[in-house]
Amino acid sequence: MKDVIIALDFKDREEVMEFLREFTEPVYVKVGMELYYAEGPSIVPEIKTLGHKVFLDLKFHDIPNTVMGAVRSASSLDVDMMNLHAMGGGEMMRCAMEALNHKEVKPLMIAVTILTSMDEDALKNELHVEFPLEDEVLSLAKMTKDSGLQGVVCSALEVPRLKEKLGKDFLTITPGIRPLESALGDQRRVVTPSMARELGSDYIVVGRPITEAEYPYEVYKKIRNEFLGGEER
Ligand code: C5P
């Protein structure tokens, strides 16, 4: 089930509600740390009441017992997707999954492998990871799959290799998307929505090209059509 996820990187509830007013049909949105820490958990049901799906992007990373508690608390919000850092290790990821056992309808649990803001140089010289970045991404993704999670956040450029090694059902959620006419902002390795489709991304995460557009809903529809290429969700 492929889709476009709109990153709601707004500073408060008023800005979000103003933005969503135009979106009268259900869409998939991402609530990240900026909005969540400004407004607290209640922002999630408020958005869900409007009919939208929510990816809660809080990137948990702590000892297994603490992450287990965090996932248990966050899952009471009935989000559709949530995430953690694969760098927390296999036991942390298995505990996160265990925390969802009691849920009849479980959210998708996704791991961040290496942040796309990290480059090869930082990986080697700051974290002292000797593997090439792409191998490290693959190895963390494999551990993610083995721990029972459904997928990873990654660059669309990494999708073909991950799908080849881990199977087509292992989900890839890819930010760093820019329509041809859009400004790059601080993203560097970007791909267009149709390139993301060709590379096999399952979900694309798009923020500023939509949120900062003059006509956000029109831009969203255009990006969604380009990504789905006629396929329905
Ligand atoms: O505005 P833009 O389209 O660049 O937003 C991308 C969104 O995806 C932001 O919310 C950002 O935090 C998130 N993200 C990212 N790269 C990652 C993980 C998440 O850009 N590796």
mmCIF file of C-alpha atoms and ligand atoms in Angstrom:
data_model
loop_
_atom_site.group_PDB
_atom_site.id
_atom_site.type_symbol
_atom_site.label_atom_id
_atom_site.label_comp_id
_atom_site.label_asym_id
_atom_site.label_seq_id
_atom_site.Cartn_x
_atom_site.Cartn_y
_atom_site.Cartn_z
ATOM 1 C CA MET A 1 0.000 0.000 0.000
ATOM 2 C CA LYS A 2 2.089 2.906 -1.269
ATOM 3 C CA ASP A 3 1.441 6.481 -0.186
ATOM 4 C CA VAL A 4 2.747 10.006 0.269
ATOM 5 C CA ILE A 5 3.321 11.057 3.894
ATOM 6 C CA ILE A 6 3.166 14.818 4.510
ATOM 7 C CA ALA A 7 5.714 15.945 7.149
ATOM 8 C CA LEU A 8 3.829 18.346 9.439
ATOM 9 C CA ASP A 9 6.928 20.263 10.502
ATOM 10 C CA PHE A 10 4.986 23.150 12.048
ATOM 11 C CA LYS A 11 5.605 24.877 15.331
ATOM 12 C CA ASP A 12 2.144 24.605 16.838
ATOM 13 C CA ARG A 13 -1.430 23.368 16.624
ATOM 14 C CA GLU A 14 -2.764 26.571 15.008
ATOM 15 C CA GLU A 15 -0.377 26.293 12.057
ATOM 16 C CA VAL A 16 -1.175 22.601 11.575
ATOM 17 C CA MET A 17 -4.931 23.041 11.720
ATOM 18 C CA GLU A 18 -4.764 25.970 9.310
ATOM 19 C CA PHE A 19 -2.692 23.840 6.906
ATOM 20 C CA LEU A 20 -4.990 20.802 7.170
ATOM 21 C CA ARG A 21 -8.160 22.811 6.554
ATOM 22 C CA GLU A 22 -7.693 22.396 2.825
ATOM 23 C CA PHE A 23 -7.235 18.612 3.116
ATOM 24 C CA THR A 24 -10.836 17.509 3.286
ATOM 25 C CA GLU A 25 -10.118 13.911 2.257
ATOM 26 C CA PRO A 26 -7.994 11.631 4.489
ATOM 27 C CA VAL A 27 -4.222 11.868 3.988
ATOM 28 C CA TYR A 28 -1.156 10.340 5.681
ATOM 29 C CA VAL A 29 0.799 12.801 7.843
ATOM 30 C CA LYS A 30 3.954 12.693 9.933
ATOM 31 C CA VAL A 31 4.059 14.246 13.415
ATOM 32 C CA GLY A 32 7.659 14.871 14.411
ATOM 33 C CA MET A 33 9.439 16.075 17.513
ATOM 34 C CA GLU A 34 8.904 19.817 16.957
ATOM 35 C CA LEU A 35 5.126 19.592 16.921
ATOM 36 C CA TYR A 36 4.836 16.747 19.447
ATOM 37 C CA TYR A 37 6.998 18.440 22.067
ATOM 38 C CA ALA A 38 5.213 21.766 21.560
ATOM 39 C CA GLU A 39 1.686 20.402 21.839
ATOM 40 C CA GLY A 40 1.973 17.083 23.676
ATOM 41 C CA PRO A 41 0.260 13.766 22.860
ATOM 42 C CA SER A 42 -3.198 15.342 22.385
ATOM 43 C CA ILE A 43 -2.176 16.649 18.966
ATOM 44 C CA VAL A 44 -2.311 13.058 17.652
ATOM 45 C CA PRO A 45 -5.994 12.263 18.390
ATOM 46 C CA GLU A 46 -6.847 15.754 17.225
ATOM 47 C CA ILE A 47 -5.389 14.998 13.804
ATOM 48 C CA LYS A 48 -6.807 11.462 13.742
ATOM 49 C CA THR A 49 -10.296 12.815 14.435
ATOM 50 C CA LEU A 50 -10.050 14.576 11.083
ATOM 51 C CA GLY A 51 -9.663 11.137 9.484
ATOM 52 C CA HIS A 52 -5.951 11.305 8.716
ATOM 53 C CA LYS A 53 -3.379 8.542 9.253
ATOM 54 C CA VAL A 54 -0.459 9.426 11.533
ATOM 55 C CA PHE A 55 3.207 8.421 11.443
ATOM 56 C CA LEU A 56 4.622 9.354 14.881
ATOM 57 C CA ASP A 57 8.260 10.209 14.189
ATOM 58 C CA LEU A 58 9.875 10.301 17.657
ATOM 59 C CA LYS A 59 12.855 8.032 16.855
ATOM 60 C CA PHE A 60 13.155 6.197 20.195
ATOM 61 C CA HIS A 61 16.715 5.315 21.276
ATOM 62 C CA ASP A 62 17.340 4.223 24.883
ATOM 63 C CA ILE A 63 17.857 1.079 26.957
ATOM 64 C CA PRO A 64 15.436 -1.736 26.007
ATOM 65 C CA ASN A 65 13.232 -1.395 29.109
ATOM 66 C CA THR A 66 12.762 2.343 28.614
ATOM 67 C CA VAL A 67 11.969 1.999 24.916
ATOM 68 C CA MET A 68 9.484 -0.726 25.751
ATOM 69 C CA GLY A 69 7.679 1.714 28.072
ATOM 70 C CA ALA A 70 7.863 4.522 25.518
ATOM 71 C CA VAL A 71 6.340 2.332 22.801
ATOM 72 C CA ARG A 72 3.617 1.141 25.173
ATOM 73 C CA SER A 73 2.723 4.759 26.023
ATOM 74 C CA ALA A 74 2.896 6.005 22.438
ATOM 75 C CA SER A 75 0.900 3.075 21.079
ATOM 76 C CA SER A 76 -2.081 4.136 23.206
ATOM 77 C CA LEU A 77 -2.422 7.004 20.709
ATOM 78 C CA ASP A 78 -3.360 4.463 17.999
ATOM 79 C CA VAL A 79 -0.943 5.831 15.433
ATOM 80 C CA ASP A 80 -0.495 4.022 12.118
ATOM 81 C CA MET A 81 3.311 4.066 12.080
ATOM 82 C CA MET A 82 6.074 4.848 14.603
ATOM 83 C CA ASN A 83 9.838 4.584 14.650
ATOM 84 C CA LEU A 84 13.069 4.086 16.581
ATOM 85 C CA HIS A 85 16.829 4.080 15.944
ATOM 86 C CA ALA A 86 18.236 0.724 14.823
ATOM 87 C CA MET A 87 21.495 1.830 16.509
ATOM 88 C CA GLY A 88 19.760 1.024 19.831
ATOM 89 C CA GLY A 89 20.388 -2.633 18.992
ATOM 90 C CA GLY A 90 18.468 -5.867 18.441
ATOM 91 C CA GLU A 91 17.301 -6.298 22.019
ATOM 92 C CA MET A 92 15.900 -2.761 22.125
ATOM 93 C CA MET A 93 14.013 -3.410 18.875
ATOM 94 C CA ARG A 94 12.620 -6.751 20.056
ATOM 95 C CA CYS A 95 11.422 -5.094 23.309
ATOM 96 C CA ALA A 96 9.738 -2.364 21.261
ATOM 97 C CA MET A 97 7.844 -5.022 19.308
ATOM 98 C CA GLU A 98 6.929 -6.862 22.498
ATOM 99 C CA ALA A 99 5.342 -3.654 23.790
ATOM 100 C CA LEU A 100 2.844 -3.891 20.911
ATOM 101 C CA ASN A 101 1.747 -7.454 21.692
ATOM 102 C CA HIS A 102 -1.407 -6.344 23.494
ATOM 103 C CA LYS A 103 -2.594 -4.215 20.557
ATOM 104 C CA GLU A 104 -5.209 -5.753 18.312
ATOM 105 C CA VAL A 105 -4.348 -3.335 15.508
ATOM 106 C CA LYS A 106 -0.613 -2.694 15.593
ATOM 107 C CA PRO A 107 1.180 0.307 14.090
ATOM 108 C CA LEU A 108 3.945 -0.357 11.591
ATOM 109 C CA MET A 109 7.287 -0.172 13.419
ATOM 110 C CA ILE A 110 10.074 1.336 11.349
ATOM 111 C CA ALA A 111 13.766 1.891 12.133
ATOM 112 C CA VAL A 112 16.090 4.717 11.194
ATOM 113 C CA THR A 113 19.393 3.191 10.096
ATOM 114 C CA ILE A 114 21.971 5.961 9.613
ATOM 115 C CA LEU A 115 20.614 9.508 9.616
ATOM 116 C CA THR A 116 20.886 10.962 6.134
ATOM 117 C CA SER A 117 22.614 13.994 7.688
ATOM 118 C CA MET A 118 25.591 11.679 8.494
ATOM 119 C CA ASP A 119 28.167 11.164 5.797
ATOM 120 C CA GLU A 120 30.933 8.602 5.354
ATOM 121 C CA ASP A 121 33.465 10.927 6.979
ATOM 122 C CA ALA A 122 31.400 11.451 10.186
ATOM 123 C CA LEU A 123 30.672 7.731 10.389
ATOM 124 C CA LYS A 124 34.360 6.858 10.254
ATOM 125 C CA ASN A 125 35.981 9.735 12.137
ATOM 126 C CA GLU A 126 33.335 10.555 14.735
ATOM 127 C CA LEU A 127 31.612 7.205 15.350
ATOM 128 C CA HIS A 128 34.631 5.078 14.365
ATOM 129 C CA VAL A 129 32.484 2.789 12.222
ATOM 130 C CA GLU A 130 34.853 1.165 9.751
ATOM 131 C CA PHE A 131 32.220 -0.258 7.358
ATOM 132 C CA PRO A 132 31.347 1.779 4.262
ATOM 133 C CA LEU A 133 28.111 3.695 4.898
ATOM 134 C CA GLU A 134 26.015 1.598 2.493
ATOM 135 C CA ASP A 135 27.137 -1.652 4.118
ATOM 136 C CA GLU A 136 26.363 -0.259 7.558
ATOM 137 C CA VAL A 137 22.865 0.743 6.377
ATOM 138 C CA LEU A 138 22.292 -2.770 5.014
ATOM 139 C CA SER A 139 23.572 -4.452 8.151
ATOM 140 C CA LEU A 140 21.320 -2.293 10.411
ATOM 141 C CA ALA A 141 18.373 -2.921 8.079
ATOM 142 C CA LYS A 142 18.972 -6.672 8.276
ATOM 143 C CA MET A 143 19.045 -6.515 12.090
ATOM 144 C CA THR A 144 15.803 -4.477 11.918
ATOM 145 C CA LYS A 145 14.112 -7.178 9.854
ATOM 146 C CA ASP A 146 15.461 -9.970 12.073
ATOM 147 C CA SER A 147 14.034 -8.141 15.123
ATOM 148 C CA GLY A 148 10.549 -8.306 13.603
ATOM 149 C CA LEU A 149 10.110 -4.690 12.482
ATOM 150 C CA GLN A 150 8.391 -3.914 9.178
ATOM 151 C CA GLY A 151 10.872 -1.575 7.505
ATOM 152 C CA VAL A 152 13.376 1.272 7.545
ATOM 153 C CA VAL A 153 13.638 4.973 6.832
ATOM 154 C CA CYS A 154 16.272 5.406 4.129
ATOM 155 C CA SER A 155 17.260 7.306 1.018
ATOM 156 C CA ALA A 156 15.295 6.256 -2.083
ATOM 157 C CA LEU A 157 18.689 5.608 -3.678
ATOM 158 C CA GLU A 158 19.245 2.788 -1.161
ATOM 159 C CA VAL A 159 15.913 1.077 -1.900
ATOM 160 C CA PRO A 160 16.914 -1.272 -4.768
ATOM 161 C CA ARG A 161 19.769 -2.792 -2.744
ATOM 162 C CA LEU A 162 17.673 -3.165 0.414
ATOM 163 C CA LYS A 163 14.802 -4.774 -1.514
ATOM 164 C CA GLU A 164 17.189 -7.123 -3.290
ATOM 165 C CA LYS A 165 18.810 -8.268 -0.044
ATOM 166 C CA LEU A 166 15.825 -8.169 2.349
ATOM 167 C CA GLY A 167 12.847 -8.857 0.091
ATOM 168 C CA LYS A 168 10.242 -6.683 -1.564
ATOM 169 C CA ASP A 169 7.873 -6.804 1.433
ATOM 170 C CA PHE A 170 10.378 -5.095 3.732
ATOM 171 C CA LEU A 171 9.109 -1.495 3.748
ATOM 172 C CA THR A 172 11.157 1.524 2.745
ATOM 173 C CA ILE A 173 10.083 4.987 3.896
ATOM 174 C CA THR A 174 12.013 7.617 1.989
ATOM 175 C CA PRO A 175 12.418 11.340 2.742
ATOM 176 C CA GLY A 176 14.579 13.618 0.590
ATOM 177 C CA ILE A 177 11.971 13.967 -2.159
ATOM 178 C CA ARG A 178 11.845 17.007 -4.412
ATOM 179 C CA PRO A 179 9.660 17.643 -7.449
ATOM 180 C CA LEU A 180 11.826 19.004 -10.292
ATOM 181 C CA GLU A 181 10.618 22.592 -9.838
ATOM 182 C CA SER A 182 11.195 22.625 -6.048
ATOM 183 C CA ALA A 183 14.005 24.197 -3.980
ATOM 184 C CA LEU A 184 16.451 21.769 -2.369
ATOM 185 C CA GLY A 185 16.453 23.330 1.130
ATOM 186 C CA ASP A 186 18.947 21.423 3.297
ATOM 187 C CA GLN A 187 18.370 18.084 1.536
ATOM 188 C CA ARG A 188 21.273 16.935 -0.632
ATOM 189 C CA ARG A 189 20.715 13.482 -2.098
ATOM 190 C CA VAL A 190 17.231 14.061 -3.451
ATOM 191 C CA VAL A 191 15.045 12.225 -5.948
ATOM 192 C CA THR A 192 11.784 13.175 -7.665
ATOM 193 C CA PRO A 193 8.493 11.388 -6.822
ATOM 194 C CA SER A 194 8.585 9.424 -10.095
ATOM 195 C CA MET A 195 12.210 8.378 -9.480
ATOM 196 C CA ALA A 196 11.170 7.182 -6.004
ATOM 197 C CA ARG A 197 8.438 5.094 -7.656
ATOM 198 C CA GLU A 198 10.901 3.581 -10.114
ATOM 199 C CA LEU A 199 13.388 2.831 -7.322
ATOM 200 C CA GLY A 200 10.638 0.966 -5.419
ATOM 201 C CA SER A 201 9.950 3.205 -2.374
ATOM 202 C CA ASP A 202 6.836 2.215 -0.437
ATOM 203 C CA TYR A 203 6.188 5.576 1.221
ATOM 204 C CA ILE A 204 7.691 8.945 0.364
ATOM 205 C CA VAL A 205 7.910 11.605 3.090
ATOM 206 C CA VAL A 206 7.481 15.120 1.737
ATOM 207 C CA GLY A 207 7.624 18.270 3.854
ATOM 208 C CA ARG A 208 8.513 21.708 2.569
ATOM 209 C CA PRO A 209 7.637 21.224 -1.117
ATOM 210 C CA ILE A 210 4.031 20.852 0.117
ATOM 211 C CA THR A 211 3.932 22.835 3.381
ATOM 212 C CA GLU A 212 5.619 25.903 1.907
ATOM 213 C CA ALA A 213 3.759 25.839 -1.417
ATOM 214 C CA GLU A 214 1.315 28.586 -2.343
ATOM 215 C CA TYR A 215 -1.330 25.932 -3.055
ATOM 216 C CA PRO A 216 -0.366 22.959 -0.827
ATOM 217 C CA TYR A 217 -3.285 20.704 -1.744
ATOM 218 C CA GLU A 218 -2.646 21.084 -5.482
ATOM 219 C CA VAL A 219 1.054 20.307 -5.023
ATOM 220 C CA TYR A 220 0.203 17.296 -2.844
ATOM 221 C CA LYS A 221 -2.152 15.879 -5.490
ATOM 222 C CA LYS A 222 0.456 16.354 -8.192
ATOM 223 C CA ILE A 223 3.198 14.657 -6.127
ATOM 224 C CA ARG A 224 0.860 11.787 -5.196
ATOM 225 C CA ASN A 225 -0.180 11.184 -8.788
ATOM 226 C CA GLU A 226 3.447 11.255 -9.900
ATOM 227 C CA PHE A 227 4.483 8.803 -7.154
ATOM 228 C CA LEU A 228 1.587 6.385 -7.543
ATOM 229 C CA GLY A 229 1.652 6.648 -11.319
ATOM 230 C CA GLY A 230 -2.036 5.818 -11.623
ATOM 231 C CA GLU A 231 -1.994 3.068 -8.926
ATOM 232 C CA GLU A 232 -4.677 3.466 -6.277
ATOM 233 C CA ARG A 233 -3.998 3.120 -2.590
HETATM 234 O O1 C5P B 1 10.920 19.339 4.144
HETATM 235 P P1 C5P B 1 11.445 17.979 3.760
HETATM 236 O O2 C5P B 1 10.698 17.345 2.600
HETATM 237 O O3 C5P B 1 12.953 17.963 3.577
HETATM 238 O O4 C5P B 1 11.096 17.076 5.042
HETATM 239 C C1 C5P B 1 11.550 15.762 5.186
HETATM 240 C C2 C5P B 1 11.063 15.208 6.495
HETATM 241 O O5 C5P B 1 11.640 13.916 6.642
HETATM 242 C C3 C5P B 1 11.452 16.013 7.733
HETATM 243 O O6 C5P B 1 10.382 15.907 8.665
HETATM 244 C C4 C5P B 1 12.683 15.308 8.251
HETATM 245 O O7 C5P B 1 12.801 15.381 9.653
HETATM 246 C C5 C5P B 1 12.410 13.861 7.838
HETATM 247 N N1 C5P B 1 13.598 13.038 7.674
HETATM 248 C C6 C5P B 1 14.608 13.297 6.773
HETATM 249 N N2 C5P B 1 15.687 12.450 6.658
HETATM 250 C C7 C5P B 1 15.762 11.373 7.442
HETATM 251 C C8 C5P B 1 14.747 11.092 8.355
HETATM 252 C C9 C5P B 1 13.670 11.953 8.442
HETATM 253 O O8 C5P B 1 14.547 14.272 6.028
HETATM 254 N N3 C5P B 1 16.772 10.544 7.325
#
